[in-house]
Amino acid sequence: MATEAAPMDEKAKRMRDLLSSFYAPDPSISTSGSSISASFDNINSTSFDADQYMDLMIKKSNLEVLLQRHVQMAAEIKNLDTDLQMLVYENYNKFISATDTIKRMKSNIFGMEGNMDQLLQKIMSVQSRSDGVNTSLFEKREHIEKLHRTRNLLRKVQFIYDLPARLQKCIKSETYGDAVRFYIGAMPILKVYGDTSFQDCRRASEEAIEIIIKNLQTKLFSDSESIQARAEAAVLLKQLDVPVDSLKDKLLEKLEQSLDGLQIKPEEASLLAEQNDSSNDAESNEQHPAKIHEDAVRGFSEAMRAYREIFPDSEERLFKLARALTAMHFENMDLYIRKRVSAADFLRIFRIIWEDVVLMDEVLPEAELSDLSAEAAQVTVKKFVARTFSHLEQDISDTILKFDINQKEAVEEEVLKVVLEASKKAGLQGTTDIFQDFRQLLDENIGIFVKMKDLIIGWIQNGFQDFFRSLEAQFLVLSGKTSSSKEIEGGLVEGKSSDKIHAGLILVLAQLSVFVEQKVIPRVSEEIAASFSGGNSQAFENGPAFIPGELCRVFHAASEKLLQHYIDTRTQKISVLLRKRFKTPNWVKHKEPREVHMYVDMFLHELEEVGKEVKQVLPQGTFRKHKRTDSNGSNTTTSSRSNTLHNDKMTRSNSQRARSQLFETHLAKLFKQKVEIFTKVEFTQESVVTTTVKLCLKSLQEYVRLQTFNRSGFQQIQLDIQFLKAPLKETVEDEAAIDFLLDEVIVAASERCLDVIPLEPPILDKLIQAKLAKSKEHNNNNNTVSS
Amino acid sequence: MQGGSSGIGYGLKYQARCISDVKADTDYTSFLTGTLSLKEENEVHLLRLSSGGSELICEGLFSHPNEIWDLASCPFDQRIFSTVFSTGESFGAAIWQIPELYGQLNSPQLERVASLDALVGKINCVLWWPSGRCDKLISMDEQNIFLWNLDCSKKSAEVISKDSAGMLHSLSGGAWNPHDVNAVAATGESSVQFWDLRTMKKVNSIEHAHVRGVDYNPKREHILITAEDESGIHVWDLRKAKVPVQELPGHTHWTWAVKCNPEYDGLILSAGTDSAVNLWYASASSSDEKPSQSPVESIRQRVNPLLNSYTDYEDSVYGLAWSSREPWVFASLSYDGRVVIESVKPFLPRI
């Protein structure tokens, strides 16, 4: 029936579809035409109203369309009628065939019941037979089972009785594994009956086991045994419930003690590094320390491997041990590089340590030794870089200071020059060495260094930046310029020397700063660009890496500051001299000038010293040099002429001044081009000397202005200044300014004079000549004494 | 004058060293200055800044018998001032009163209120208590410091007490602490010394050589500023007088005088023998500044303290005075007798 139902269904469905295309009974189709007019139009919709539809049609359409519509509808209706007839016929046919099938089924079902009864009877008889067999065999089987149990029991008893002998045999053949297995097998029985029936057996076997345990322990402790054997021994011991932990502790303690031997002590480290070099050729005579160390570490790692296998639960402690060794290595390294260590030595030691770490890492990969040591290595390398820089700084300041001390002992001519050259060299050489060292670091291909390359570059760049900064600070401290900050930092540095710093040293420092600015920093930046570039930037969020521009600026400022400081200290010295000169005598009651005053000599002497120092340290001004040699060449003629000329002018102007000096000077100033007294100091010999002279003359003028002179006092000043003229002009590049300043001194003196009558030129000349002769004689005397 | 960079000038006939603000004149901004001429008739000029601030008017011209080395206006009576003068051979000091006849410019005589003639050595300066009425005066010569009681009505001055600094110290100038009527600072050859006027004893000193000028900060107690020959300007905290709080570069040659602004804290004016007046702003003049910074950092952090340099002078500038009435105005006097009034207003917003 089911087979027929399916096509029936299908057919019905098709018919239904067809019908529904005409009547559209289901709402899904009717809703598609949702508007009111559409529902009127739609014949298929449920709410179709024929009258309304007719009205609409009549209203909307003309006759022709209505007729057409009529014909079309009539045709459709006819079609539907025939379709319906067809459906009725088909369904009737199916109904008849279904009735036929039911009739056939009814006839076939008779006779089935009898067959079923027969089958039941047969199965019943089979069951009763099998029950009979089962009962007849039951008794025999019971018996067999009992026999079997007895046999097993007997075998066990036999085994227990045999146990001591067997154990002895095992001891003899050293098959401790079997022995332990036997013993453990017998254990439950021995435990239950050990006190009664098997007393002897138990005692004997326990004795045997004692021996076995002892043997196993010795085996475990003996280093000669293979690791496998020792591990087995450990396992067996554990099976025998021997407290293994105490054994383990003992072993590990021993291992820990051996750590001490593995340390690279800072004292030995250098030995280790050096011998590594020399022993390449002399390897035969003795094992060099590095080799010994390597063997020791290898042994250590082997032992660790063994213990790890023997005591799997001891990993933590082994890790701890390995980490301790690594940490110790790096600590020692840290101590080692506290001293001055070359990069090569550093690397050698580092390599040894790294090898150790690698060895241990192989054994204990879980200990994360490589991470640990990478961190430690970073710290160490960073420290090494920092130390190298501080050593360099120390070197440079040592060079400077060393010579300073010598200077006091042996007053040589060119000490400053020597100092300058030495420290220049120290600077250059130092940086070159540092670069070499660092290049070695970078070239090193130990895994960790490769990883750290970027970091190292960063450190180096940062290091240079910091180095130059602190060098500049160091310079300032050495020059005594920033003594105050030093005192705050801690008086232990050398707070006392701030006053005693030699002026020349300041000059050297100034020139050194220039040197650093112009030579060292560009070179360093070149080197960095060449081989240390590309330090990753993310490492320096806080501070930027090497910035040569900034450093140059810093050093430029420092050099200017130092040069100014030098001039200051020098002029200060002369100023004290002048102050004493002007404070002591009573100028209003001055006696007639007899000779050029002493202070002029001292003044010139100081200038000479400045000149000497400057000559040693600073370069000559290239541009001005020509002019100066020219004027020197014709010195004898022109200077004498200008002198006489000037004297003429002096007398004339002095007589005028007697009347109204102030007006005259004001007028003169109006017409004279304003002489730039205070120009910028340059790094040339001439510039520094000139500036010093200018400042001193200005001071002289100021001192004069503070006094009141009588005629003789004025004449004394006149004489002194006149005498100063020639030697000053010789030493100084800017003659106009010097002339101006010297004149200013005389003008100041005349303004402050109660009774201005200058010395007659002949007398002036005579006194000067006398002085010159005297000083020449003095010089000659000196020369003869010295020669 | 506002915004103008060049100041208002006024020429004295002769050379001059000293200028003083007339503090007691509350109606006008005025200054007193005196000439320094050995041989000519010396004059005292009373200058007044016109109300528009564009002109400097000579309000009075008085002849003074000797060349004037120091001049100070009385802080409570605008007609009274003190001078230190020299005849060439000896020094003297006196208190003067300007006569009532204002407007007459034909050199009327000054009335001598009192002369401070107990002095023996080379007198250097006379100090008035910086603010308010105080009839006490201090005078200093090279070795001694005197405290005077001035009685204007009786026209007399008496020495109350004196102390000798000793031969070695040769005092050169000083300042009266505006915060403490009993404290006076005096500059000497090798140190700045502090006196307690009650006991008339030296109580403290800053060992620092060649100090030319000294001034207390009127806005902050314990802060003192010194000007030195070679090493510029130092700011000191008197409670910790070992190391200066701050150091300013000063001038190319000596720094002669230094003055704190009476109103704007940290504004410092200095005059130097390099013919320039410099305006500084010592921002961190307090003791809060941390000395622990490394020098490099502090150099980088510190902005240039020099606000402006007035260089329109022909000669060394010795005289310098802030106006207390218009605290953004100062008067400077160069040796050639030129008074220049400048306003620092353009620089005030930066502070």
PDB file of N, CA and C in Angstrom, chain B residues 120-163:
ATOM      1  N   VAL B 120      88.435 109.316  60.190  1.00  0.00           N
ATOM      2  CA  VAL B 120      89.872 109.553  60.074  1.00  0.00           C
ATOM      3  C   VAL B 120      90.413 109.144  58.715  1.00  0.00           C
ATOM      4  N   GLY B 121      90.056 107.947  58.326  1.00  0.00           N
ATOM      5  CA  GLY B 121      90.686 107.397  57.119  1.00  0.00           C
ATOM      6  C   GLY B 121      89.972 107.823  55.849  1.00  0.00           C
ATOM      7  N   LYS B 122      90.167 107.051  54.845  1.00  0.00           N
ATOM      8  CA  LYS B 122      89.529 107.326  53.575  1.00  0.00           C
ATOM      9  C   LYS B 122      88.104 106.790  53.640  1.00  0.00           C
ATOM     10  N   ILE B 123      87.184 107.733  53.737  1.00  0.00           N
ATOM     11  CA  ILE B 123      85.795 107.304  53.925  1.00  0.00           C
ATOM     12  C   ILE B 123      85.233 106.774  52.612  1.00  0.00           C
ATOM     13  N   ASN B 124      84.386 105.805  52.701  1.00  0.00           N
ATOM     14  CA  ASN B 124      83.890 105.151  51.499  1.00  0.00           C
ATOM     15  C   ASN B 124      82.424 105.405  51.223  1.00  0.00           C
ATOM     16  N   CYS B 125      81.626 105.243  52.254  1.00  0.00           N
ATOM     17  CA  CYS B 125      80.211 105.386  51.954  1.00  0.00           C
ATOM     18  C   CYS B 125      79.413 105.715  53.203  1.00  0.00           C
ATOM     19  N   VAL B 126      78.246 106.272  52.960  1.00  0.00           N
ATOM     20  CA  VAL B 126      77.296 106.540  54.027  1.00  0.00           C
ATOM     21  C   VAL B 126      76.027 105.773  53.686  1.00  0.00           C
ATOM     22  N   LEU B 127      75.514 105.065  54.658  1.00  0.00           N
ATOM     23  CA  LEU B 127      74.332 104.242  54.406  1.00  0.00           C
ATOM     24  C   LEU B 127      73.156 104.757  55.206  1.00  0.00           C
ATOM     25  N   TRP B 128      72.008 104.795  54.558  1.00  0.00           N
ATOM     26  CA  TRP B 128      70.742 105.065  55.238  1.00  0.00           C
ATOM     27  C   TRP B 128      70.007 103.751  55.365  1.00  0.00           C
ATOM     28  N   TRP B 129      69.264 103.640  56.432  1.00  0.00           N
ATOM     29  CA  TRP B 129      68.377 102.465  56.558  1.00  0.00           C
ATOM     30  C   TRP B 129      67.461 102.466  55.338  1.00  0.00           C
ATOM     31  N   PRO B 130      67.384 101.368  54.652  1.00  0.00           N
ATOM     32  CA  PRO B 130      66.818 101.376  53.301  1.00  0.00           C
ATOM     33  C   PRO B 130      65.373 101.816  53.206  1.00  0.00           C
ATOM     34  N   SER B 131      64.565 101.583  54.233  1.00  0.00           N
ATOM     35  CA  SER B 131      63.160 101.935  54.064  1.00  0.00           C
ATOM     36  C   SER B 131      62.624 102.514  55.362  1.00  0.00           C
ATOM     37  N   GLY B 132      61.869 103.536  55.224  1.00  0.00           N
ATOM     38  CA  GLY B 132      61.181 104.091  56.390  1.00  0.00           C
ATOM     39  C   GLY B 132      62.069 105.019  57.216  1.00  0.00           C
ATOM     40  N   ARG B 133      61.452 105.568  58.242  1.00  0.00           N
ATOM     41  CA  ARG B 133      62.136 106.581  59.046  1.00  0.00           C
ATOM     42  C   ARG B 133      63.064 105.909  60.060  1.00  0.00           C
ATOM     43  N   CYS B 134      64.271 106.281  59.982  1.00  0.00           N
ATOM     44  CA  CYS B 134      65.234 105.784  60.952  1.00  0.00           C
ATOM     45  C   CYS B 134      66.320 106.834  61.011  1.00  0.00           C
ATOM     46  N   ASP B 135      66.489 107.387  62.167  1.00  0.00           N
ATOM     47  CA  ASP B 135      67.413 108.511  62.221  1.00  0.00           C
ATOM     48  C   ASP B 135      68.846 108.053  62.442  1.00  0.00           C
ATOM     49  N   LYS B 136      69.078 106.821  62.108  1.00  0.00           N
ATOM     50  CA  LYS B 136      70.448 106.338  62.253  1.00  0.00           C
ATOM     51  C   LYS B 136      71.129 106.257  60.893  1.00  0.00           C
ATOM     52  N   LEU B 137      72.411 106.457  60.933  1.00  0.00           N
ATOM     53  CA  LEU B 137      73.217 106.434  59.720  1.00  0.00           C
ATOM     54  C   LEU B 137      74.433 105.567  59.968  1.00  0.00           C
ATOM     55  N   ILE B 138      74.936 105.026  58.895  1.00  0.00           N
ATOM     56  CA  ILE B 138      76.185 104.285  59.036  1.00  0.00           C
ATOM     57  C   ILE B 138      77.180 104.895  58.076  1.00  0.00           C
ATOM     58  N   SER B 139      78.375 105.062  58.537  1.00  0.00           N
ATOM     59  CA  SER B 139      79.420 105.484  57.603  1.00  0.00           C
ATOM     60  C   SER B 139      80.586 104.524  57.743  1.00  0.00           C
ATOM     61  N   MET B 140      81.283 104.387  56.658  1.00  0.00           N
ATOM     62  CA  MET B 140      82.412 103.461  56.679  1.00  0.00           C
ATOM     63  C   MET B 140      83.629 104.143  56.107  1.00  0.00           C
ATOM     64  N   ASP B 141      84.728 103.980  56.792  1.00  0.00           N
ATOM     65  CA  ASP B 141      85.985 104.307  56.121  1.00  0.00           C
ATOM     66  C   ASP B 141      86.758 103.003  55.983  1.00  0.00           C
ATOM     67  N   GLU B 142      88.012 103.123  55.636  1.00  0.00           N
ATOM     68  CA  GLU B 142      88.700 101.888  55.262  1.00  0.00           C
ATOM     69  C   GLU B 142      88.820 100.900  56.408  1.00  0.00           C
ATOM     70  N   GLN B 143      88.909 101.430  57.639  1.00  0.00           N
ATOM     71  CA  GLN B 143      89.112 100.508  58.745  1.00  0.00           C
ATOM     72  C   GLN B 143      87.958 100.464  59.740  1.00  0.00           C
ATOM     73  N   ASN B 144      87.097 101.461  59.689  1.00  0.00           N
ATOM     74  CA  ASN B 144      86.109 101.572  60.758  1.00  0.00           C
ATOM     75  C   ASN B 144      84.691 101.616  60.215  1.00  0.00           C
ATOM     76  N   ILE B 145      83.800 101.263  61.087  1.00  0.00           N
ATOM     77  CA  ILE B 145      82.386 101.398  60.776  1.00  0.00           C
ATOM     78  C   ILE B 145      81.746 102.181  61.922  1.00  0.00           C
ATOM     79  N   PHE B 146      80.990 103.221  61.561  1.00  0.00           N
ATOM     80  CA  PHE B 146      80.406 104.104  62.573  1.00  0.00           C
ATOM     81  C   PHE B 146      78.898 104.062  62.473  1.00  0.00           C
ATOM     82  N   LEU B 147      78.267 104.129  63.628  1.00  0.00           N
ATOM     83  CA  LEU B 147      76.820 104.279  63.653  1.00  0.00           C
ATOM     84  C   LEU B 147      76.520 105.669  64.217  1.00  0.00           C
ATOM     85  N   TRP B 148      75.768 106.449  63.444  1.00  0.00           N
ATOM     86  CA  TRP B 148      75.486 107.827  63.836  1.00  0.00           C
ATOM     87  C   TRP B 148      74.018 107.986  64.187  1.00  0.00           C
ATOM     88  N   ASN B 149      73.783 108.932  65.078  1.00  0.00           N
ATOM     89  CA  ASN B 149      72.414 109.336  65.345  1.00  0.00           C
ATOM     90  C   ASN B 149      72.240 110.729  64.750  1.00  0.00           C
ATOM     91  N   LEU B 150      71.320 110.838  63.821  1.00  0.00           N
ATOM     92  CA  LEU B 150      71.151 112.108  63.128  1.00  0.00           C
ATOM     93  C   LEU B 150      69.946 112.840  63.719  1.00  0.00           C
ATOM     94  N   ASP B 151      70.167 114.084  64.060  1.00  0.00           N
ATOM     95  CA  ASP B 151      69.047 114.895  64.526  1.00  0.00           C
ATOM     96  C   ASP B 151      68.908 116.068  63.587  1.00  0.00           C
ATOM     97  N   CYS B 152      67.926 115.977  62.707  1.00  0.00           N
ATOM     98  CA  CYS B 152      67.813 116.988  61.664  1.00  0.00           C
ATOM     99  C   CYS B 152      67.452 118.363  62.243  1.00  0.00           C
ATOM    100  N   SER B 153      66.611 118.336  63.237  1.00  0.00           N
ATOM    101  CA  SER B 153      66.161 119.628  63.763  1.00  0.00           C
ATOM    102  C   SER B 153      67.311 120.364  64.443  1.00  0.00           C
ATOM    103  N   LYS B 154      68.137 119.597  65.151  1.00  0.00           N
ATOM    104  CA  LYS B 154      69.254 120.246  65.818  1.00  0.00           C
ATOM    105  C   LYS B 154      70.446 120.390  64.902  1.00  0.00           C
ATOM    106  N   LYS B 155      70.316 119.838  63.728  1.00  0.00           N
ATOM    107  CA  LYS B 155      71.408 119.863  62.757  1.00  0.00           C
ATOM    108  C   LYS B 155      72.696 119.312  63.345  1.00  0.00           C
ATOM    109  N   SER B 156      72.574 118.150  63.907  1.00  0.00           N
ATOM    110  CA  SER B 156      73.788 117.574  64.472  1.00  0.00           C
ATOM    111  C   SER B 156      73.755 116.065  64.276  1.00  0.00           C
ATOM    112  N   ALA B 157      74.915 115.486  64.328  1.00  0.00           N
ATOM    113  CA  ALA B 157      75.026 114.043  64.241  1.00  0.00           C
ATOM    114  C   ALA B 157      76.046 113.577  65.257  1.00  0.00           C
ATOM    115  N   GLU B 158      75.691 112.521  65.968  1.00  0.00           N
ATOM    116  CA  GLU B 158      76.611 112.030  66.985  1.00  0.00           C
ATOM    117  C   GLU B 158      76.960 110.587  66.702  1.00  0.00           C
ATOM    118  N   VAL B 159      78.169 110.228  67.008  1.00  0.00           N
ATOM    119  CA  VAL B 159      78.570 108.832  66.871  1.00  0.00           C
ATOM    120  C   VAL B 159      77.965 108.057  68.027  1.00  0.00           C
ATOM    121  N   ILE B 160      77.212 107.039  67.714  1.00  0.00           N
ATOM    122  CA  ILE B 160      76.680 106.196  68.780  1.00  0.00           C
ATOM    123  C   ILE B 160      77.706 105.127  69.129  1.00  0.00           C
ATOM    124  N   SER B 161      78.169 104.462  68.098  1.00  0.00           N
ATOM    125  CA  SER B 161      79.152 103.410  68.362  1.00  0.00           C
ATOM    126  C   SER B 161      80.011 103.225  67.130  1.00  0.00           C
ATOM    127  N   LYS B 162      81.131 102.610  67.323  1.00  0.00           N
ATOM    128  CA  LYS B 162      82.002 102.335  66.193  1.00  0.00           C
ATOM    129  C   LYS B 162      82.738 101.030  66.430  1.00  0.00           C
ATOM    130  N   ASP B 163      83.197 100.478  65.332  1.00  0.00           N
ATOM    131  CA  ASP B 163      84.014  99.282  65.468  1.00  0.00           C
ATOM    132  C   ASP B 163      85.076  99.329  64.393  1.00  0.00           C
TER     133      ASP B 163
END
